[in-house]
CSV table of C-alpha atoms in Angstrom, one decimal:
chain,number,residue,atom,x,y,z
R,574,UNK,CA,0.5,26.4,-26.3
R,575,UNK,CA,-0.6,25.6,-22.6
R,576,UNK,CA,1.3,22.8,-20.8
R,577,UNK,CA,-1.8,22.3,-18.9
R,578,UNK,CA,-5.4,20.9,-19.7
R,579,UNK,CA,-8.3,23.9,-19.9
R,580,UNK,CA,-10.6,21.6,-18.4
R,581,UNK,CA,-8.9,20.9,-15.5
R,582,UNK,CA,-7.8,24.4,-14.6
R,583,UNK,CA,-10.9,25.6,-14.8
R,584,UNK,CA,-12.1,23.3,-12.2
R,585,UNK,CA,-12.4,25.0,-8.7
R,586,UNK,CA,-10.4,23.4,-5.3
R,587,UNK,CA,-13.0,22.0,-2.9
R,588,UNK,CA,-14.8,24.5,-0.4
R,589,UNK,CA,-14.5,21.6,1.9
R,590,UNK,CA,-10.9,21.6,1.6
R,591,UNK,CA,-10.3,24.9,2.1
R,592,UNK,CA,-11.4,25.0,5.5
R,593,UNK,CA,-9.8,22.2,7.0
R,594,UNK,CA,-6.6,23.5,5.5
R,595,UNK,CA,-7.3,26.9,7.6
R,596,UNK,CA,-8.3,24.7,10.7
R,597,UNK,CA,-5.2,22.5,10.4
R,598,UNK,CA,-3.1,25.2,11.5
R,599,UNK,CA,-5.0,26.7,14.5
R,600,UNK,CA,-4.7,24.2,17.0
R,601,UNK,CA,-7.5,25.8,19.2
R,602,UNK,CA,-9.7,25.7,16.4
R,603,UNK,CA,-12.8,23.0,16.4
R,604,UNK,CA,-14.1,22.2,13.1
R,605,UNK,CA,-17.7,20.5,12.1
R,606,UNK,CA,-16.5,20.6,8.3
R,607,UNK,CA,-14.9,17.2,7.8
R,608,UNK,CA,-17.5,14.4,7.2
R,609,UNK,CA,-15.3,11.7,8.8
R,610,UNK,CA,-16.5,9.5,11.3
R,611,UNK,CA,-14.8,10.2,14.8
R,612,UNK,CA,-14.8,5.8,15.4
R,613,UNK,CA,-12.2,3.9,15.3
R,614,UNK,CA,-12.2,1.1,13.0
R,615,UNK,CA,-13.7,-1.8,15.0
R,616,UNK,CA,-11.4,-3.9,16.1
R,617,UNK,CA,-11.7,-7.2,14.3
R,618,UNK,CA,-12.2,-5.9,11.4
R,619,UNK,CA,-8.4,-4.2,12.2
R,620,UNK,CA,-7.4,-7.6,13.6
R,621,UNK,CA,-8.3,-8.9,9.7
R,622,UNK,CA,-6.8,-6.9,7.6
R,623,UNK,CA,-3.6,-7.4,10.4
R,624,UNK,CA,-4.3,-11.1,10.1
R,625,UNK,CA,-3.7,-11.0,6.3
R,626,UNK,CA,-0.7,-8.8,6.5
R,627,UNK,CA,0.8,-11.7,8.9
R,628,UNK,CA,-0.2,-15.0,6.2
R,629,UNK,CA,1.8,-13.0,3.7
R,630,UNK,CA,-1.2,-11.7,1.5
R,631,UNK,CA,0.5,-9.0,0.1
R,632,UNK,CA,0.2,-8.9,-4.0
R,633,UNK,CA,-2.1,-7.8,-6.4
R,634,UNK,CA,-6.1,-9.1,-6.2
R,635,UNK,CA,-7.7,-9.5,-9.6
R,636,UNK,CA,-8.6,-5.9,-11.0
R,637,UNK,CA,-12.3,-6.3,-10.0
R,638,UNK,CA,-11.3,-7.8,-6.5
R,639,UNK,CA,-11.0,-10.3,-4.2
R,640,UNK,CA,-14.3,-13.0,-5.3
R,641,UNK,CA,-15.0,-13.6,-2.0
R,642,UNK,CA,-15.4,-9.9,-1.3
R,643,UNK,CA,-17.7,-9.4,-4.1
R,644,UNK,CA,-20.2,-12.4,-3.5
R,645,UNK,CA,-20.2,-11.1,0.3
R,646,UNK,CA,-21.0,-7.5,-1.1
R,647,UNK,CA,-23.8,-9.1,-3.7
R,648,UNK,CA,-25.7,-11.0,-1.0
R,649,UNK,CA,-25.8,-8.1,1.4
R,650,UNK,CA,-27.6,-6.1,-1.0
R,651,UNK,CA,-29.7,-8.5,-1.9
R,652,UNK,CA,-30.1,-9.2,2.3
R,653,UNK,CA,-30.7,-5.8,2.9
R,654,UNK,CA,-32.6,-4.8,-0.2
R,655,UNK,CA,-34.0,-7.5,-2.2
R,656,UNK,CA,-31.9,-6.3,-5.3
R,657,UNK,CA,-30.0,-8.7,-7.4
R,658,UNK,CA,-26.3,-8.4,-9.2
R,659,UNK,CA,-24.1,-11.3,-10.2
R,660,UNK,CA,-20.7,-11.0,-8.4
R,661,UNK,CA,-18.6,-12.3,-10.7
R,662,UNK,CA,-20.1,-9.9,-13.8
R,663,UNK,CA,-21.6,-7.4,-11.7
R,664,UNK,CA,-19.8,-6.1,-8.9
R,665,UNK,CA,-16.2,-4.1,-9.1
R,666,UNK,CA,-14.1,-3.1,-5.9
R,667,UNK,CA,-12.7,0.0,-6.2
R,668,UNK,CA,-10.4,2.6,-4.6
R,669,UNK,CA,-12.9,4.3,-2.3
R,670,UNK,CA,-16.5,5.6,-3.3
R,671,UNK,CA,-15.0,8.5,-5.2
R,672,UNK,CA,-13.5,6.2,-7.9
R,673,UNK,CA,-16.5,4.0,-8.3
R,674,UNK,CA,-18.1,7.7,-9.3
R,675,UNK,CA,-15.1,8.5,-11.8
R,676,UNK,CA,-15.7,5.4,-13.7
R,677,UNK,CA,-19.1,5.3,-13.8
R,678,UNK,CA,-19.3,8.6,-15.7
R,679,UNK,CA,-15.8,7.6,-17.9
R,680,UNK,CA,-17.4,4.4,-18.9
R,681,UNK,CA,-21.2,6.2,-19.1
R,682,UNK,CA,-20.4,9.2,-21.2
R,683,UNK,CA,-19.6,10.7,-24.9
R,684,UNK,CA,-18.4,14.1,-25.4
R,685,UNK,CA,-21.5,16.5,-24.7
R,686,UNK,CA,-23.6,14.0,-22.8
R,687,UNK,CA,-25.3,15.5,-20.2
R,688,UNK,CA,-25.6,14.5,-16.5
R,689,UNK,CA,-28.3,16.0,-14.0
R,690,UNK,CA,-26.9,16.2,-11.0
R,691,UNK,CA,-29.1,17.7,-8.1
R,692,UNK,CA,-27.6,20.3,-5.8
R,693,UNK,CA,-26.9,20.7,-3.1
R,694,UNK,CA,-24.6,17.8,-3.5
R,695,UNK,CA,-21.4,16.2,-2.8
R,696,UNK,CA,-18.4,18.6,-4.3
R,697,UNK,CA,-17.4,15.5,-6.8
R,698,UNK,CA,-19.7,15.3,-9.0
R,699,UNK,CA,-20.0,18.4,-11.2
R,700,UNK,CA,-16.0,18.4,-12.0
R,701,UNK,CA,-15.9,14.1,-12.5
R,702,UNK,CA,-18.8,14.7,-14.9
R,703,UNK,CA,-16.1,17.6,-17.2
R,704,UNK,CA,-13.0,15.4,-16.7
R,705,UNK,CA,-15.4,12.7,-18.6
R,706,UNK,CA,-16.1,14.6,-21.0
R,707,UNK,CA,-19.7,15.3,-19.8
R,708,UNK,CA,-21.5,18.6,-19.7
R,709,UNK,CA,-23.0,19.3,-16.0
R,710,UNK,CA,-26.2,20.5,-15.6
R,711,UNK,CA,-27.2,21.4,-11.9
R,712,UNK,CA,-30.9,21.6,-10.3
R,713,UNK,CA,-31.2,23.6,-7.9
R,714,UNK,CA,-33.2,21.6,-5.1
R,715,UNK,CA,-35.5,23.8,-2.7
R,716,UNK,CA,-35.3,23.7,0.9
R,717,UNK,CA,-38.9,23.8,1.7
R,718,UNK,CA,-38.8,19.9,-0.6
R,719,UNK,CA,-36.4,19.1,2.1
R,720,UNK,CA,-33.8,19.3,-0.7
R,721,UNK,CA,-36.0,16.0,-2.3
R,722,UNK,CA,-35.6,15.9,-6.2
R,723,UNK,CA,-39.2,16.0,-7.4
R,724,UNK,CA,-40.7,14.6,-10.8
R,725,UNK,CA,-41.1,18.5,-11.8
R,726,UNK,CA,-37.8,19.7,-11.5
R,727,UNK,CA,-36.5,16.2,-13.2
R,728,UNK,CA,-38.5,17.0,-15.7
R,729,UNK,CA,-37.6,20.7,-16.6
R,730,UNK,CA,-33.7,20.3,-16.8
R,731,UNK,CA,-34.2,16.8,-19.8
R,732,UNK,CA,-33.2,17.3,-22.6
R,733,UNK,CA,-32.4,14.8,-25.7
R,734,UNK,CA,-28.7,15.0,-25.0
R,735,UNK,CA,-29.6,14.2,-21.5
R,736,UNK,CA,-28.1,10.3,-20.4
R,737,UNK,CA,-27.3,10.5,-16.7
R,738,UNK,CA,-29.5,11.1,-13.7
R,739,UNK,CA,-26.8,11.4,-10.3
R,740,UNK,CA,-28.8,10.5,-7.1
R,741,UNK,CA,-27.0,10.9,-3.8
R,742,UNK,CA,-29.4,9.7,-1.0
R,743,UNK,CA,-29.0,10.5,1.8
R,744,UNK,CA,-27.6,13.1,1.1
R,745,UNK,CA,-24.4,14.9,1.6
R,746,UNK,CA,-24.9,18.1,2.8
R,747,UNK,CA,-28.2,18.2,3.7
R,748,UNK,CA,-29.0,14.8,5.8
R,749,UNK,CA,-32.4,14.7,3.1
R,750,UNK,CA,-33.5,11.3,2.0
R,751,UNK,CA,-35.9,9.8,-0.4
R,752,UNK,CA,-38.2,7.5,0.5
R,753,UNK,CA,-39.6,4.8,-1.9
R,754,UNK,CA,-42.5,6.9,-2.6
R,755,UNK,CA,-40.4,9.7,-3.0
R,756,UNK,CA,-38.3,7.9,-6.0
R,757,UNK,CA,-41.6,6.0,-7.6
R,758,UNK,CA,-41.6,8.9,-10.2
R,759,UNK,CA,-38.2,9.4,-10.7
R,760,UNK,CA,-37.7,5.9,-11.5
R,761,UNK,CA,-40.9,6.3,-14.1
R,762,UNK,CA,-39.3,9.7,-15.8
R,763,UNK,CA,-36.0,7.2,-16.2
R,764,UNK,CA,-37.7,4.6,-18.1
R,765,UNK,CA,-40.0,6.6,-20.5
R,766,UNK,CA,-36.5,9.3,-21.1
R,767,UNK,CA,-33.9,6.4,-21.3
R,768,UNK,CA,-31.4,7.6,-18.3
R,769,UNK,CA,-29.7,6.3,-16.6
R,770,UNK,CA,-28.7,6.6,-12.7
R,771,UNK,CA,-25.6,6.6,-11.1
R,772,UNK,CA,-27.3,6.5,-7.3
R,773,UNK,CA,-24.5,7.3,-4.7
R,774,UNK,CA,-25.4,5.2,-1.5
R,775,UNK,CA,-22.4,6.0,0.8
R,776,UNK,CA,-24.4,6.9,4.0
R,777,UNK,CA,-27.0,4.3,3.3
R,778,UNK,CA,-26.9,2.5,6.4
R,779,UNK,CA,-26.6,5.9,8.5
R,780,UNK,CA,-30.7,6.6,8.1
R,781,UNK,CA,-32.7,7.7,11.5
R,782,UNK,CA,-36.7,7.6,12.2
R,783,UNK,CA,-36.9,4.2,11.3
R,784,UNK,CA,-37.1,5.3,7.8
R,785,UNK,CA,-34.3,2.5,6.4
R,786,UNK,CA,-32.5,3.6,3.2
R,787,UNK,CA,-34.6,1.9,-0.2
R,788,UNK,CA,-32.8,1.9,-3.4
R,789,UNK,CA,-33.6,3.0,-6.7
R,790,UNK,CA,-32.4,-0.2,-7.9
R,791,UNK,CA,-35.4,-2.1,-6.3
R,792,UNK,CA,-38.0,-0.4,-8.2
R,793,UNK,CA,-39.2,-2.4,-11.8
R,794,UNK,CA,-36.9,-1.8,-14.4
R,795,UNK,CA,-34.2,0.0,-12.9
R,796,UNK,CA,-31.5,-2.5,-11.5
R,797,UNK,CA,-30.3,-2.7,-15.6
R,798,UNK,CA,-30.0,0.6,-16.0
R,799,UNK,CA,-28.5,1.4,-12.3
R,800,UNK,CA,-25.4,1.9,-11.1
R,801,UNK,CA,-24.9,1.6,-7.5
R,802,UNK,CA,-21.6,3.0,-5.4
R,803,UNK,CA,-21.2,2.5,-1.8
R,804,UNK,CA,-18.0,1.3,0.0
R,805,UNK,CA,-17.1,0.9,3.6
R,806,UNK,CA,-15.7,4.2,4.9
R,807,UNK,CA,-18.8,6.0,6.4
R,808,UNK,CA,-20.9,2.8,7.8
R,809,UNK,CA,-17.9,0.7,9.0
R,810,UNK,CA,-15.5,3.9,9.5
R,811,UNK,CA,-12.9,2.6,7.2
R,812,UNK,CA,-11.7,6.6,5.6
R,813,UNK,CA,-8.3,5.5,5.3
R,814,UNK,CA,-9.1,1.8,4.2
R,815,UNK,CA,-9.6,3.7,1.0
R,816,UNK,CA,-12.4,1.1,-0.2
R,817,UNK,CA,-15.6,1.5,-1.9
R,818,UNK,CA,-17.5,-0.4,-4.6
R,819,UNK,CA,-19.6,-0.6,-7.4
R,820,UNK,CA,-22.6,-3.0,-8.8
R,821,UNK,CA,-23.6,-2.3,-12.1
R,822,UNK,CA,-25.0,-4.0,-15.3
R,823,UNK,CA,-22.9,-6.3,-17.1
R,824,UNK,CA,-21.5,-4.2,-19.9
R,825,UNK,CA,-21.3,-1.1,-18.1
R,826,UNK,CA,-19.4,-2.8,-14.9
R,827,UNK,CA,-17.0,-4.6,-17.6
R,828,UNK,CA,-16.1,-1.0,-19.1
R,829,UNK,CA,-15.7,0.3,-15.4
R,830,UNK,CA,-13.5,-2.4,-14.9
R,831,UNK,CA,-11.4,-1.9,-18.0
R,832,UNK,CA,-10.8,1.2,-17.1
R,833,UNK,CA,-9.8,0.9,-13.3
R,834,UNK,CA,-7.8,-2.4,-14.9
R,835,UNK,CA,-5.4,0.4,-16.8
R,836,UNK,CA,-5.4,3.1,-13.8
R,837,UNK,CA,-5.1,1.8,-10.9
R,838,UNK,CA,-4.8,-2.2,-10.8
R,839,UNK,CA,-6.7,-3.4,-8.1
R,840,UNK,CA,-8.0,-1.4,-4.7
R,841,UNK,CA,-5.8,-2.0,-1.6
R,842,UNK,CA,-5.5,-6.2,-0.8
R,843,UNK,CA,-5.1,-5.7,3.1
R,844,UNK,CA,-8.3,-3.5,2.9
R,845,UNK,CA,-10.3,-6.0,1.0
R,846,UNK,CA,-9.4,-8.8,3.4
R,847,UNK,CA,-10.7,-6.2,6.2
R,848,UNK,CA,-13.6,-5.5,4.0
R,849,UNK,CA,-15.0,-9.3,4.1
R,850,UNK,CA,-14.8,-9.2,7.5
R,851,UNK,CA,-16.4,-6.0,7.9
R,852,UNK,CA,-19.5,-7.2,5.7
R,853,UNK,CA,-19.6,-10.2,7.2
R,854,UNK,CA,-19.5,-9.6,11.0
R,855,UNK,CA,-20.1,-5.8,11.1
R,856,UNK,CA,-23.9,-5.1,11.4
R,857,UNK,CA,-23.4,-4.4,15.3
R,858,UNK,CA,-20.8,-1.8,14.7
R,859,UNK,CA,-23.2,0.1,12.3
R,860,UNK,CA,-25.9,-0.1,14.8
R,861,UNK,CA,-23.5,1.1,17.9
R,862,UNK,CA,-22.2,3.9,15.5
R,863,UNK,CA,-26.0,4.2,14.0
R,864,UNK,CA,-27.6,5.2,17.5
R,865,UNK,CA,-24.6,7.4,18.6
R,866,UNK,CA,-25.2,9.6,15.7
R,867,UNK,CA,-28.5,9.5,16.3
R,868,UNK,CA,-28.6,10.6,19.5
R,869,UNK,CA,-25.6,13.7,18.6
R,870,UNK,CA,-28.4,14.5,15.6
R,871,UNK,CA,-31.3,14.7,18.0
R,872,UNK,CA,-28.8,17.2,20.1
R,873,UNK,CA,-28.1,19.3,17.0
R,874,UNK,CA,-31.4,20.3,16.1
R,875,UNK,CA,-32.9,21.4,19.3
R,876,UNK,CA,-30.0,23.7,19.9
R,877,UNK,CA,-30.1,24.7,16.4
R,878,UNK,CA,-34.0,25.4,16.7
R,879,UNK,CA,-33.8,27.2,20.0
R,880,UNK,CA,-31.0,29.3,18.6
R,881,UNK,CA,-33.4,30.1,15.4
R,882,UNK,CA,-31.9,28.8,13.4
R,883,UNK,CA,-34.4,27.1,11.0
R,884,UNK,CA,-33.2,23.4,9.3
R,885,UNK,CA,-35.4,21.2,8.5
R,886,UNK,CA,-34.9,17.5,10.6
R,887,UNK,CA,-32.1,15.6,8.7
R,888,UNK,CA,-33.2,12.0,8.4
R,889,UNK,CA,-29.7,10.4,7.0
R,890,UNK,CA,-25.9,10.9,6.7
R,891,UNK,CA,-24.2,12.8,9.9
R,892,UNK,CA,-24.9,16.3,8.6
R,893,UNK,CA,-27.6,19.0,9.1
R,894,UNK,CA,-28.2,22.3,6.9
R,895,UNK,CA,-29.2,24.9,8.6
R,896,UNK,CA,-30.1,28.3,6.9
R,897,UNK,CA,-28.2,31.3,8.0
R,898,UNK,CA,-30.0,33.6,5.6
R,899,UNK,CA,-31.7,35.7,8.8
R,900,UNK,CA,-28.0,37.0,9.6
R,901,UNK,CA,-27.8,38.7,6.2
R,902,UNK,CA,-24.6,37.4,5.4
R,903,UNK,CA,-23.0,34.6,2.3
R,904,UNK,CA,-22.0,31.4,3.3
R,905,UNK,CA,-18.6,32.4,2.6
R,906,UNK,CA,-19.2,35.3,4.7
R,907,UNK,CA,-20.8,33.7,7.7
R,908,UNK,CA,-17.8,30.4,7.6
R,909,UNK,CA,-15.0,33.1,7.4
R,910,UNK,CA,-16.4,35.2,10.3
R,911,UNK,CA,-17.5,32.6,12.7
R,912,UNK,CA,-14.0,30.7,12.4
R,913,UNK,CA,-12.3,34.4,12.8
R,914,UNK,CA,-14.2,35.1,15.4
R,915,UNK,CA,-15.3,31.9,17.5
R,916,UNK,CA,-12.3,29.4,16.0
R,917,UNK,CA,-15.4,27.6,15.1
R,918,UNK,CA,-15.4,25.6,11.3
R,919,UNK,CA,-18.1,24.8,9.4
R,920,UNK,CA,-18.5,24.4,5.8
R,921,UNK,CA,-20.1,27.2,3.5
R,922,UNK,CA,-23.1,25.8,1.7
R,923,UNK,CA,-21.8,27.1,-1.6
R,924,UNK,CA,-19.1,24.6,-1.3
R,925,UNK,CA,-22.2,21.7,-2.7
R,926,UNK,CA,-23.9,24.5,-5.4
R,927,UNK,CA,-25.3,27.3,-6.0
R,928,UNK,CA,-28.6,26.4,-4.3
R,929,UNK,CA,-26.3,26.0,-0.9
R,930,UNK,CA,-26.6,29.7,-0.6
R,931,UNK,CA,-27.7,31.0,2.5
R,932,UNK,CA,-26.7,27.4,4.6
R,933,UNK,CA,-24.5,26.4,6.2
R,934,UNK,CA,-23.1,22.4,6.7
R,935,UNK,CA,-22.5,20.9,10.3
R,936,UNK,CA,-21.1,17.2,10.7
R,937,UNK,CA,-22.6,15.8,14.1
R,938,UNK,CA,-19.6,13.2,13.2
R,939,UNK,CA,-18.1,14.7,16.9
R,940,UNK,CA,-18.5,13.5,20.0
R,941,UNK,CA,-21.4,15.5,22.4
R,942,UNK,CA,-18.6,17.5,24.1
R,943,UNK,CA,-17.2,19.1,21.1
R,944,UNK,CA,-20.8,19.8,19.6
R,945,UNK,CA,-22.2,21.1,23.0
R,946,UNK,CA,-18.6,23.7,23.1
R,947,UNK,CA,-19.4,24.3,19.0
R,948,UNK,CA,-23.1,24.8,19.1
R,949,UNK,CA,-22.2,27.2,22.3
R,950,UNK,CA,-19.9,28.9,20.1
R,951,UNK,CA,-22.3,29.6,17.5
R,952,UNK,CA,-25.1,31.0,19.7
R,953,UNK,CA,-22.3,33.5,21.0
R,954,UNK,CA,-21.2,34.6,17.6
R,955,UNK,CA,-25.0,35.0,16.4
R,956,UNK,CA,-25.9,37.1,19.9
């Protein structure tokens, strides 16, 4: 017999992953693979979490998290997006993002459910969906949609077995977003097929064009059967806070609750503390950081489009997608060679999906120096 489970040795190690690793030990290396952002956690929301080190606050929050936290989280969503969820019911704090996407699908799923999950798409998904128990099944989203998820391609990959619909918007790789227009009919094919959506809003407040982030949630009928995760590492730069969090129905946030209740505990008490603060006080940091990606974006895609190479304009997140399929080369192929050759990293599209093919990913979450060196870089390995 095996010692270890089929399931997860048949998962595959992050193509993100593997090139930082490579980076890590070439010290005149730059990498654009890490979607990190390069600010420091604003001060007072340091001086917080500090502050409630000092007063001793040191032990275990309830396993959904500190109240306060919650009812702060609740009203900012219904602030910023008219949606409503009941913070003492609805609302669980969780260990970053990525676990608010574990339990979802742990407390969603049955053995041979299936999820829909749009690529390309953050590298999670696909193996959180088989550790659940869940059977995968990708779409591969076009570039000339602007990687959008249309009603036709939702459509095509339903089937009765289907129960989960994974939205990540904006996106992660391809900066795409989906505008309120754009998730009208999803929401509709939701209702009449009885799915529901675990919509991943991590780089919501990072949206450019004055085209602000809209929810699925907000639409008729689809905050009950809706479950949002966000958290405070890419808007507030808080990676290492480790804090992310969930709003979900009733039942389905209890189950997610009882399930984070027997793995984990509670999420990091200094962080939460930080957190209130961050939520509270914090919308002039996101606009600071909001405009300085901006204007690194803006950068990005003229050079990109004077070099020719062809990406549509990414709207949210701090990521572009440009397609390298001119060079005649794999993603893999194109990575590999320009960090052999220029000590340049980017991420192979491949690492988000079959459908990454042919692109390549490129955080702008770098200062204008190392981009301008980079995107010089690039045009010298493609001469």
């Amino acid at each position: 017999m095996k010692p270890v489970s089929s399931i997860a040795e048949a998962i595959k190690p992050s193509g993100i992953r593997k090139f930082f690793d490579i980076v890590s030990e070439m010290p005149e290396a730059i990498s654009l693979g890490v979607g990190e952002p390069d600010f420091d956690t604003p001060w007072h929301i340091v001086d917080e979490g500090l502050y409630s080190l000092e007063k001793g606050k040191t032990f275990y929050t309830s396993n959904s998290g500190l109240l306060e936290l919650r009812e702060e989280i609740c009203k900012w969503y219904k602030r910023k997006y008219d949606v409503s969820f009941e913070a003492s019911s609805e609302c669980l704090i969780t260990v970053g993002g990525s676990e608010g996407i574990d339990l979802a699908l742990r407390a969603l799923l049955n053995p041979g459910d299936e999820v829909i999950i749009p690529e390309p798409s953050y590298v999670s998904y696909v193996p959180c969906v088989s550790l659940a128990g869940g059977v995968p099944v990708t779409i591969d989203l076009k570039n000339e949609n602007q990687f959008k998820l249309t009603e036709d391609e939702l459509l095509e990959h339903i089937t009765p077995a289907t129960k989960v619909l994974i939205l990540s918007y904006p996106n992660n790789p391809t900066g795409a977003i989906m505008t309120k227009e754009d998730l009208e009919p999803i929401a509709r094919i939701c209702k009449e097929h009885d799915l529901y959506v675990i919509s991943d809003e991590i780089y919501s407040e990072l949206t450019y064009g004055g085209a602000p982030h809209f929810t699925i949630a907000a639409l008729p009928g689809m905050s009950e059967r809706t479950i949002i995760i966000n958290g405070f590492s890419k808007a507030y730069a808080m990676t290492g806070w480790r804090l992310g969090y969930a709003l979900a129905p009733k039942e389905i946030a209890s189950l997610m609750t009882k399930i984070h209740q027997f793995c984990i505990m509670c999420a990091p008490t200094t962080s939460q503390y930080a957190a209130i603060e961050a939520i509270k006080n914090g919308d002039k940091d996101i606009a600071n950081m909001r405009k300085s990606y901006d204007e690194r974006r803006r950068y990005l895609y003229r050079r990109l489009m004077s070099m020719d190479m062809p990406a549509f304009e990414p709207l949210g997140a701090f990521y572009i997608f440009p397609s390298i399929k001119k060079f005649k080369m794999s993603s893999e192929e194109f990575a590999t060679k320009l960090l052999e050759k220029e000590k340049l990293a980017v991420v192979p599209g491949t690492a988000f999906g079959n459908s990454g093919e042919g692109f390549i990913r490129i955080s702008y979450a770098y200062s204008i120096d190392q981009l301008r060196e980079a995107l010089d870089r690039i045009e010298h390995f493609i001469s």
